[in-house]
PDB file of C-alpha atoms and ligand atoms in Angstrom:
ATOM      1  CA  MET A  23      66.077 -52.873  46.882  1.00 76.00           C
ATOM      2  CA  ARG A  24      68.598 -50.252  45.779  1.00 85.00           C
ATOM      3  CA  GLU A  25      72.307 -51.059  45.389  1.00 93.00           C
ATOM      4  CA  HIS A  26      75.360 -49.228  46.658  1.00 96.00           C
ATOM      5  CA  THR A  27      78.491 -48.811  44.525  1.00 97.00           C
ATOM      6  CA  ASN A  28      81.274 -46.222  44.677  1.00 98.00           C
ATOM      7  CA  GLU A  29      83.399 -44.589  41.998  1.00 98.00           C
ATOM      8  CA  PRO A  30      86.798 -42.844  42.334  1.00 98.00           C
ATOM      9  CA  TYR A  31      86.826 -39.202  43.443  1.00 98.00           C
ATOM     10  CA  SER A  32      89.683 -36.701  43.480  1.00 97.00           C
ATOM     11  CA  LEU A  33      90.293 -32.986  43.099  1.00 97.00           C
ATOM     12  CA  PRO A  34      93.246 -31.144  41.513  1.00 95.00           C
ATOM     13  CA  ASP A  35      96.281 -31.170  43.831  1.00 96.00           C
ATOM     14  CA  LEU A  36      96.696 -27.394  44.088  1.00 98.00           C
ATOM     15  CA  PRO A  37      99.360 -25.696  46.218  1.00 98.00           C
ATOM     16  CA  ASP A  38      97.900 -24.063  49.313  1.00 98.00           C
ATOM     17  CA  PHE A  39      98.621 -20.518  48.087  1.00 98.00           C
ATOM     18  CA  GLU A  40      96.510 -21.261  45.019  1.00 98.00           C
ATOM     19  CA  ARG A  41      93.619 -22.526  47.121  1.00 98.00           C
ATOM     20  CA  ILE A  42      93.822 -19.434  49.334  1.00 98.00           C
ATOM     21  CA  ALA A  43      93.937 -17.165  46.294  1.00 98.00           C
ATOM     22  CA  ARG A  44      90.869 -18.874  44.805  1.00 98.00           C
ATOM     23  CA  ALA A  45      88.930 -18.605  48.062  1.00 98.00           C
ATOM     24  CA  HIS A  46      89.820 -14.919  48.371  1.00 98.00           C
ATOM     25  CA  ALA A  47      88.877 -14.245  44.758  1.00 98.00           C
ATOM     26  CA  MET A  48      85.486 -15.903  45.190  1.00 98.00           C
ATOM     27  CA  ARG A  49      84.850 -14.041  48.451  1.00 98.00           C
ATOM     28  CA  ASP A  50      85.778 -10.723  46.855  1.00 98.00           C
ATOM     29  CA  SER A  51      83.529 -11.384  43.881  1.00 98.00           C
ATOM     30  CA  LEU A  52      80.598 -12.353  46.094  1.00 98.00           C
ATOM     31  CA  LYS A  53      81.098  -9.180  48.132  1.00 98.00           C
ATOM     32  CA  GLN A  54      80.064  -7.334  44.966  1.00 98.00           C
ATOM     33  CA  ARG A  55      76.699  -9.135  44.787  1.00 98.00           C
ATOM     34  CA  ARG A  56      73.731  -6.989  45.804  1.00 98.00           C
ATOM     35  CA  THR A  57      70.037  -7.562  45.609  1.00 98.00           C
ATOM     36  CA  CYS A  58      68.950  -5.279  42.772  1.00 98.00           C
ATOM     37  CA  ARG A  59      65.463  -3.740  42.641  1.00 98.00           C
ATOM     38  CA  TYR A  60      65.907  -1.611  39.502  1.00 98.00           C
ATOM     39  CA  PHE A  61      66.234  -3.633  36.299  1.00 98.00           C
ATOM     40  CA  SER A  62      66.577  -2.687  32.648  1.00 98.00           C
ATOM     41  CA  ASP A  63      64.706  -4.580  29.939  1.00 98.00           C
ATOM     42  CA  LYS A  64      67.980  -5.429  28.168  1.00 98.00           C
ATOM     43  CA  PRO A  65      67.777  -9.078  27.067  1.00 98.00           C
ATOM     44  CA  VAL A  66      69.776 -11.842  28.731  1.00 98.00           C
ATOM     45  CA  SER A  67      70.767 -14.936  26.776  1.00 98.00           C
ATOM     46  CA  ARG A  68      68.752 -18.023  27.655  1.00 98.00           C
ATOM     47  CA  GLU A  69      72.032 -19.986  27.605  1.00 98.00           C
ATOM     48  CA  ILE A  70      73.147 -18.193  30.792  1.00 98.00           C
ATOM     49  CA  ILE A  71      69.897 -19.040  32.563  1.00 99.00           C
ATOM     50  CA  GLU A  72      70.170 -22.668  31.476  1.00 99.00           C
ATOM     51  CA  ALA A  73      73.770 -22.933  32.707  1.00 99.00           C
ATOM     52  CA  ALA A  74      72.877 -21.300  36.043  1.00 99.00           C
ATOM     53  CA  ILE A  75      69.999 -23.721  36.586  1.00 99.00           C
ATOM     54  CA  GLU A  76      72.281 -26.626  35.684  1.00 99.00           C
ATOM     55  CA  ALA A  77      74.731 -25.292  38.272  1.00 99.00           C
ATOM     56  CA  ALA A  78      71.923 -25.125  40.848  1.00 99.00           C
ATOM     57  CA  GLY A  79      70.979 -28.670  39.920  1.00 98.00           C
ATOM     58  CA  THR A  80      74.399 -29.910  41.071  1.00 98.00           C
ATOM     59  CA  ALA A  81      73.596 -28.880  44.658  1.00 99.00           C
ATOM     60  CA  PRO A  82      73.717 -31.432  47.466  1.00 98.00           C
ATOM     61  CA  SER A  83      70.272 -32.588  48.589  1.00 98.00           C
ATOM     62  CA  GLY A  84      68.678 -34.926  51.111  1.00 98.00           C
ATOM     63  CA  ALA A  85      69.187 -38.524  49.806  1.00 98.00           C
ATOM     64  CA  ASN A  86      70.135 -36.917  46.448  1.00 98.00           C
ATOM     65  CA  HIS A  87      66.446 -36.528  45.642  1.00 98.00           C
ATOM     66  CA  GLN A  88      67.012 -33.053  44.113  1.00 98.00           C
ATOM     67  CA  PRO A  89      63.637 -31.760  45.302  1.00 98.00           C
ATOM     68  CA  TRP A  90      63.516 -28.615  43.171  1.00 98.00           C
ATOM     69  CA  HIS A  91      61.853 -27.297  40.083  1.00 98.00           C
ATOM     70  CA  PHE A  92      62.700 -24.019  38.358  1.00 98.00           C
ATOM     71  CA  ALA A  93      59.858 -22.519  36.308  1.00 98.00           C
ATOM     72  CA  VAL A  94      61.498 -20.024  33.974  1.00 98.00           C
ATOM     73  CA  VAL A  95      59.210 -17.185  32.940  1.00 98.00           C
ATOM     74  CA  SER A  96      59.929 -14.766  30.110  1.00 98.00           C
ATOM     75  CA  SER A  97      56.523 -14.278  28.461  1.00 98.00           C
ATOM     76  CA  LEU A  98      55.091 -10.794  28.965  1.00 98.00           C
ATOM     77  CA  GLU A  99      51.705 -12.274  29.716  1.00 98.00           C
ATOM     78  CA  LYS A 100      52.965 -14.541  32.516  1.00 98.00           C
ATOM     79  CA  LYS A 101      55.216 -11.832  33.962  1.00 98.00           C
ATOM     80  CA  HIS A 102      52.243  -9.459  34.018  1.00 98.00           C
ATOM     81  CA  ALA A 103      50.102 -12.075  35.800  1.00 98.00           C
ATOM     82  CA  ILE A 104      52.840 -12.648  38.401  1.00 98.00           C
ATOM     83  CA  ARG A 105      53.246  -8.912  38.980  1.00 98.00           C
ATOM     84  CA  GLU A 106      49.500  -8.355  39.404  1.00 98.00           C
ATOM     85  CA  ALA A 107      49.132 -11.204  41.906  1.00 97.00           C
ATOM     86  CA  ALA A 108      52.350 -10.390  43.791  1.00 97.00           C
ATOM     87  CA  GLU A 109      51.441  -6.711  44.153  1.00 97.00           C
ATOM     88  CA  ALA A 110      47.995  -7.630  45.473  1.00 96.00           C
ATOM     89  CA  GLU A 111      49.614  -9.808  48.182  1.00 95.00           C
ATOM     90  CA  GLU A 112      52.241  -7.190  48.900  1.00 94.00           C
ATOM     91  CA  ARG A 113      49.647  -4.415  49.301  1.00 95.00           C
ATOM     92  CA  ALA A 114      47.887  -6.562  51.909  1.00 94.00           C
ATOM     93  CA  PHE A 115      51.236  -7.299  53.559  1.00 93.00           C
ATOM     94  CA  TYR A 116      52.392  -3.694  53.834  1.00 94.00           C
ATOM     95  CA  SER A 117      49.024  -2.203  54.774  1.00 93.00           C
ATOM     96  CA  ASP A 118      47.678  -4.871  57.073  1.00 91.00           C
ATOM     97  CA  LYS A 119      49.434  -8.185  57.643  1.00 93.00           C
ATOM     98  CA  ALA A 120      53.028  -7.270  58.476  1.00 93.00           C
ATOM     99  CA  SER A 121      53.891  -6.606  62.114  1.00 94.00           C
ATOM    100  CA  GLY A 122      55.282  -3.225  63.079  1.00 95.00           C
ATOM    101  CA  GLU A 123      58.582  -4.904  63.908  1.00 95.00           C
ATOM    102  CA  TRP A 124      58.783  -6.473  60.430  1.00 93.00           C
ATOM    103  CA  LEU A 125      57.961  -3.195  58.681  1.00 94.00           C
ATOM    104  CA  ASP A 126      60.577  -1.462  60.818  1.00 95.00           C
ATOM    105  CA  ALA A 127      63.186  -4.057  59.767  1.00 94.00           C
ATOM    106  CA  LEU A 128      62.328  -3.404  56.110  1.00 95.00           C
ATOM    107  CA  THR A 129      62.456   0.412  56.350  1.00 94.00           C
ATOM    108  CA  PRO A 130      66.229   0.714  55.717  1.00 96.00           C
ATOM    109  CA  LEU A 131      65.788  -1.322  52.527  1.00 96.00           C
ATOM    110  CA  GLY A 132      63.103   1.038  51.185  1.00 93.00           C
ATOM    111  CA  THR A 133      60.892  -1.759  49.821  1.00 94.00           C
ATOM    112  CA  ASP A 134      57.176  -1.281  49.162  1.00 93.00           C
ATOM    113  CA  ALA A 135      54.263  -3.015  47.425  1.00 95.00           C
ATOM    114  CA  ASP A 136      55.216  -1.853  43.909  1.00 96.00           C
ATOM    115  CA  LYS A 137      57.096  -4.522  41.969  1.00 97.00           C
ATOM    116  CA  PRO A 138      57.675  -3.140  38.432  1.00 98.00           C
ATOM    117  CA  PHE A 139      60.791  -5.291  38.089  1.00 98.00           C
ATOM    118  CA  LEU A 140      58.550  -8.355  37.802  1.00 98.00           C
ATOM    119  CA  GLU A 141      57.684  -7.095  34.312  1.00 98.00           C
ATOM    120  CA  THR A 142      60.824  -5.167  33.378  1.00 98.00           C
ATOM    121  CA  ALA A 143      63.443  -7.849  33.997  1.00 98.00           C
ATOM    122  CA  PRO A 144      63.835 -10.362  31.152  1.00 98.00           C
ATOM    123  CA  TRP A 145      63.660 -13.495  33.313  1.00 99.00           C
ATOM    124  CA  LEU A 146      61.823 -14.645  36.418  1.00 98.00           C
ATOM    125  CA  ILE A 147      62.902 -17.988  37.844  1.00 99.00           C
ATOM    126  CA  VAL A 148      60.143 -19.297  40.084  1.00 98.00           C
ATOM    127  CA  VAL A 149      61.603 -21.854  42.482  1.00 98.00           C
ATOM    128  CA  PHE A 150      59.460 -24.744  43.687  1.00 98.00           C
ATOM    129  CA  ALA A 151      60.256 -27.190  46.487  1.00 98.00           C
ATOM    130  CA  GLN A 152      58.995 -30.741  45.931  1.00 98.00           C
ATOM    131  CA  ARG A 153      57.687 -32.530  49.014  1.00 97.00           C
ATOM    132  CA  LYS A 154      57.604 -35.771  47.046  1.00 97.00           C
ATOM    133  CA  GLY A 155      59.224 -37.136  43.908  1.00 96.00           C
ATOM    134  CA  GLY A 156      62.516 -38.872  44.700  1.00 97.00           C
ATOM    135  CA  ILE A 157      65.303 -39.083  42.149  1.00 96.00           C
ATOM    136  CA  ASP A 158      62.949 -40.576  39.540  1.00 95.00           C
ATOM    137  CA  ASP A 159      60.398 -37.734  39.744  1.00 92.00           C
ATOM    138  CA  ASP A 160      57.551 -40.121  40.488  1.00 92.00           C
ATOM    139  CA  ALA A 161      55.516 -37.636  42.586  1.00 85.00           C
ATOM    140  CA  GLU A 162      55.123 -40.287  45.331  1.00 93.00           C
ATOM    141  CA  THR A 163      58.530 -40.966  46.896  1.00 96.00           C
ATOM    142  CA  GLN A 164      59.115 -38.920  50.042  1.00 97.00           C
ATOM    143  CA  ASN A 165      61.777 -36.197  49.836  1.00 98.00           C
ATOM    144  CA  TYR A 166      63.980 -35.192  52.785  1.00 98.00           C
ATOM    145  CA  TYR A 167      65.392 -31.878  54.027  1.00 98.00           C
ATOM    146  CA  VAL A 168      63.525 -30.213  51.206  1.00 98.00           C
ATOM    147  CA  THR A 169      63.792 -26.569  52.234  1.00 98.00           C
ATOM    148  CA  GLU A 170      67.455 -26.926  53.173  1.00 98.00           C
ATOM    149  CA  SER A 171      68.250 -28.588  49.845  1.00 98.00           C
ATOM    150  CA  VAL A 172      66.384 -26.045  47.739  1.00 98.00           C
ATOM    151  CA  GLY A 173      67.942 -23.189  49.727  1.00 98.00           C
ATOM    152  CA  ILE A 174      71.433 -24.464  48.877  1.00 98.00           C
ATOM    153  CA  ALA A 175      70.466 -24.839  45.207  1.00 99.00           C
ATOM    154  CA  CYS A 176      69.166 -21.254  45.183  1.00 99.00           C
ATOM    155  CA  GLY A 177      72.454 -20.038  46.662  1.00 98.00           C
ATOM    156  CA  MET A 178      74.354 -21.764  43.893  1.00 99.00           C
ATOM    157  CA  LEU A 179      71.965 -20.314  41.307  1.00 99.00           C
ATOM    158  CA  LEU A 180      72.449 -16.781  42.635  1.00 99.00           C
ATOM    159  CA  THR A 181      76.223 -17.280  42.771  1.00 98.00           C
ATOM    160  CA  THR A 182      76.398 -18.493  39.163  1.00 99.00           C
ATOM    161  CA  LEU A 183      74.243 -15.624  37.905  1.00 99.00           C
ATOM    162  CA  HIS A 184      76.400 -13.125  39.790  1.00 98.00           C
ATOM    163  CA  GLU A 185      79.571 -14.677  38.379  1.00 98.00           C
ATOM    164  CA  ALA A 186      77.988 -14.356  34.905  1.00 98.00           C
ATOM    165  CA  GLY A 187      77.674 -10.610  35.532  1.00 98.00           C
ATOM    166  CA  LEU A 188      73.925 -10.468  36.068  1.00 98.00           C
ATOM    167  CA  ALA A 189      71.812  -8.784  38.722  1.00 98.00           C
ATOM    168  CA  THR A 190      69.322 -10.754  40.800  1.00 98.00           C
ATOM    169  CA  LEU A 191      66.542 -10.148  43.274  1.00 98.00           C
ATOM    170  CA  THR A 192      65.210 -12.777  45.640  1.00 98.00           C
ATOM    171  CA  HIS A 193      61.503 -12.003  45.888  1.00 97.00           C
ATOM    172  CA  THR A 194      59.110 -13.708  48.315  1.00 96.00           C
ATOM    173  CA  PRO A 195      55.561 -12.390  48.028  1.00 93.00           C
ATOM    174  CA  SER A 196      53.568 -13.807  50.901  1.00 87.00           C
ATOM    175  CA  PRO A 197      51.532 -15.964  50.539  1.00 91.00           C
ATOM    176  CA  MET A 198      52.673 -17.166  47.136  1.00 94.00           C
ATOM    177  CA  GLY A 199      50.345 -20.030  46.240  1.00 94.00           C
ATOM    178  CA  PHE A 200      49.337 -18.054  43.118  1.00 97.00           C
ATOM    179  CA  LEU A 201      52.714 -18.950  41.596  1.00 98.00           C
ATOM    180  CA  ARG A 202      51.712 -22.614  41.456  1.00 98.00           C
ATOM    181  CA  ASP A 203      48.653 -21.749  39.375  1.00 97.00           C
ATOM    182  CA  ILE A 204      50.393 -19.312  37.044  1.00 98.00           C
ATOM    183  CA  CYS A 205      53.315 -21.707  36.458  1.00 98.00           C
ATOM    184  CA  ASP A 206      51.078 -24.802  36.122  1.00 98.00           C
ATOM    185  CA  ARG A 207      52.848 -26.768  38.853  1.00 97.00           C
ATOM    186  CA  PRO A 208      51.390 -29.683  40.820  1.00 95.00           C
ATOM    187  CA  SER A 209      50.118 -29.489  44.393  1.00 93.00           C
ATOM    188  CA  VAL A 210      53.092 -31.498  45.814  1.00 92.00           C
ATOM    189  CA  GLU A 211      55.239 -28.477  45.001  1.00 96.00           C
ATOM    190  CA  LYS A 212      55.526 -25.436  47.214  1.00 97.00           C
ATOM    191  CA  PRO A 213      56.625 -22.125  45.676  1.00 98.00           C
ATOM    192  CA  LEU A 214      59.634 -20.851  47.652  1.00 98.00           C
ATOM    193  CA  MET A 215      60.785 -17.708  45.895  1.00 98.00           C
ATOM    194  CA  VAL A 216      60.973 -15.783  42.656  1.00 98.00           C
ATOM    195  CA  ILE A 217      64.489 -15.008  41.465  1.00 98.00           C
ATOM    196  CA  VAL A 218      64.397 -11.964  39.186  1.00 98.00           C
ATOM    197  CA  VAL A 219      67.303 -11.928  36.715  1.00 99.00           C
ATOM    198  CA  GLY A 220      68.565  -9.231  34.379  1.00 98.00           C
ATOM    199  CA  HIS A 221      70.826  -6.233  33.989  1.00 98.00           C
ATOM    200  CA  PRO A 222      70.658  -3.368  36.468  1.00 98.00           C
ATOM    201  CA  ALA A 223      68.945  -0.217  35.177  1.00 98.00           C
ATOM    202  CA  ASN A 224      71.375   2.584  34.249  1.00 98.00           C
ATOM    203  CA  ASP A 225      70.334   4.548  37.323  1.00 97.00           C
ATOM    204  CA  ALA A 226      70.071   1.531  39.651  1.00 98.00           C
ATOM    205  CA  THR A 227      70.931   2.018  43.307  1.00 98.00           C
ATOM    206  CA  THR A 228      71.056  -0.364  46.260  1.00 98.00           C
ATOM    207  CA  PRO A 229      70.328   0.381  49.919  1.00 98.00           C
ATOM    208  CA  VAL A 230      73.389   1.235  51.988  1.00 98.00           C
ATOM    209  CA  HIS A 231      71.923  -0.950  54.719  1.00 97.00           C
ATOM    210  CA  ALA A 232      72.259  -4.050  52.506  1.00 97.00           C
ATOM    211  CA  ALA A 233      76.023  -3.690  52.347  1.00 97.00           C
ATOM    212  CA  ARG A 234      76.301  -3.912  56.118  1.00 97.00           C
ATOM    213  CA  LYS A 235      77.488  -7.495  56.601  1.00 98.00           C
ATOM    214  CA  LYS A 236      78.490  -9.119  59.883  1.00 98.00           C
ATOM    215  CA  ALA A 237      82.209  -9.594  60.470  1.00 98.00           C
ATOM    216  CA  LEU A 238      83.838 -13.030  60.488  1.00 98.00           C
ATOM    217  CA  SER A 239      84.206 -12.793  64.266  1.00 98.00           C
ATOM    218  CA  GLN A 240      80.425 -12.397  64.589  1.00 98.00           C
ATOM    219  CA  ILE A 241      79.382 -15.235  62.337  1.00 98.00           C
ATOM    220  CA  ALA A 242      81.975 -17.893  63.152  1.00 98.00           C
ATOM    221  CA  SER A 243      83.296 -19.613  66.269  1.00 98.00           C
ATOM    222  CA  TRP A 244      86.353 -21.855  66.215  1.00 98.00           C
ATOM    223  CA  LEU A 245      86.299 -24.850  68.556  1.00 98.00           C
TER     224      LEU A 245
HETATM  225  C1  FMN B 327      64.605 -15.624  51.537  1.00 59.34           C
HETATM  226  C2  FMN B 327      64.721 -14.189  51.104  1.00 59.34           C
HETATM  227  C3  FMN B 327      63.586 -13.471  50.823  1.00 59.34           C
HETATM  228  C4  FMN B 327      63.672 -12.148  50.365  1.00 59.34           C
HETATM  229  N1  FMN B 327      62.539 -11.491  49.999  1.00 59.34           N
HETATM  230  C5  FMN B 327      62.630 -10.272  49.450  1.00 59.34           C
HETATM  231  C6  FMN B 327      61.476  -9.634  48.913  1.00 59.34           C
HETATM  232  O1  FMN B 327      60.384 -10.196  48.916  1.00 59.34           O
HETATM  233  N2  FMN B 327      61.610  -8.385  48.400  1.00 59.34           N
HETATM  234  C7  FMN B 327      62.829  -7.756  48.343  1.00 59.34           C
HETATM  235  O2  FMN B 327      62.894  -6.635  47.859  1.00 59.34           O
HETATM  236  N3  FMN B 327      63.951  -8.345  48.818  1.00 59.34           N
HETATM  237  C8  FMN B 327      63.877  -9.601  49.358  1.00 59.34           C
HETATM  238  N4  FMN B 327      65.016 -10.238  49.777  1.00 59.34           N
HETATM  239  C9  FMN B 327      66.320  -9.577  49.625  1.00 59.34           C
HETATM  240  C10 FMN B 327      66.875  -9.110  50.958  1.00 59.34           C
HETATM  241  O3  FMN B 327      66.204  -7.959  51.382  1.00 59.34           O
HETATM  242  C11 FMN B 327      68.389  -8.838  50.766  1.00 59.34           C
HETATM  243  O4  FMN B 327      69.023 -10.060  50.461  1.00 59.34           O
HETATM  244  C12 FMN B 327      69.024  -8.249  52.005  1.00 59.34           C
HETATM  245  O5  FMN B 327      68.518  -6.968  52.245  1.00 59.34           O
HETATM  246  C13 FMN B 327      70.534  -8.173  51.881  1.00 59.34           C
HETATM  247  O6  FMN B 327      70.893  -7.446  50.743  1.00 59.34           O
HETATM  248  P1  FMN B 327      71.856  -8.057  49.644  1.00 59.34           P
HETATM  249  O7  FMN B 327      71.171  -9.240  49.034  1.00 59.34           O
HETATM  250  O8  FMN B 327      72.075  -6.951  48.662  1.00 59.34           O
HETATM  251  O9  FMN B 327      73.134  -8.495  50.310  1.00 59.34           O
HETATM  252  C14 FMN B 327      64.940 -11.540  50.238  1.00 59.34           C
HETATM  253  C15 FMN B 327      66.082 -12.280  50.539  1.00 59.34           C
HETATM  254  C16 FMN B 327      65.985 -13.591  50.946  1.00 59.34           C
HETATM  255  C17 FMN B 327      67.242 -14.379  51.203  1.00 59.34           C
END
């Protein structure tokens, strides 16, 4: 039987203007984040990737089971294998599997089946969601709210990388079971996404459509 104990918790007693200023600063910084699809091969220090994954690892999770694994890929061989497999799935998606409505929704983003960034960018972080494992990583204990928990961790990962001045791309080839094989992960883990990390290419652009964000009045109600 597990035990329950508490420890003290407090936060700095900031004046309200300081809290508001911090919230505004974070919002304004995050407004600058864009999904980047044109990367340079300029190296990125492993220390940044480690810190960002540690930041992601602080995320809240169902029963604190932390049901995530980040497979960090930098070898040319593995990146090539991921690109080959992802492009094969993406060719099937764009030519056959995707509905007309889905393809129409993607048109303003200009995406297609070619994914050169999977080889150009210095780092690929392949995110896995663990159906089982618990806090002790025993591969048997049931995990809870897995997708929600891993989604929050990914948000914190993306935020940290952006704050570190790096470009990211959230890539979801579908289906993506091949990532489990290439990254040597067990069958209790489900690949959720590939987060491509690096510096934007000198001539990088982003779709105008991506900058169109809903206003506060559209995304919030106050009761
Ligand atoms: C779960 C998820 C899956 C995504 N999958 C892809 C993808 O496979 N390929 C891609 O180019 N962009 C992908 N994106 C990026 C979105 O297209 C992008 O976030 C959106 O257009 C908004 O642009 P922004 O990130 O620059 O704000 C994905 C984003 C999310 C959150």
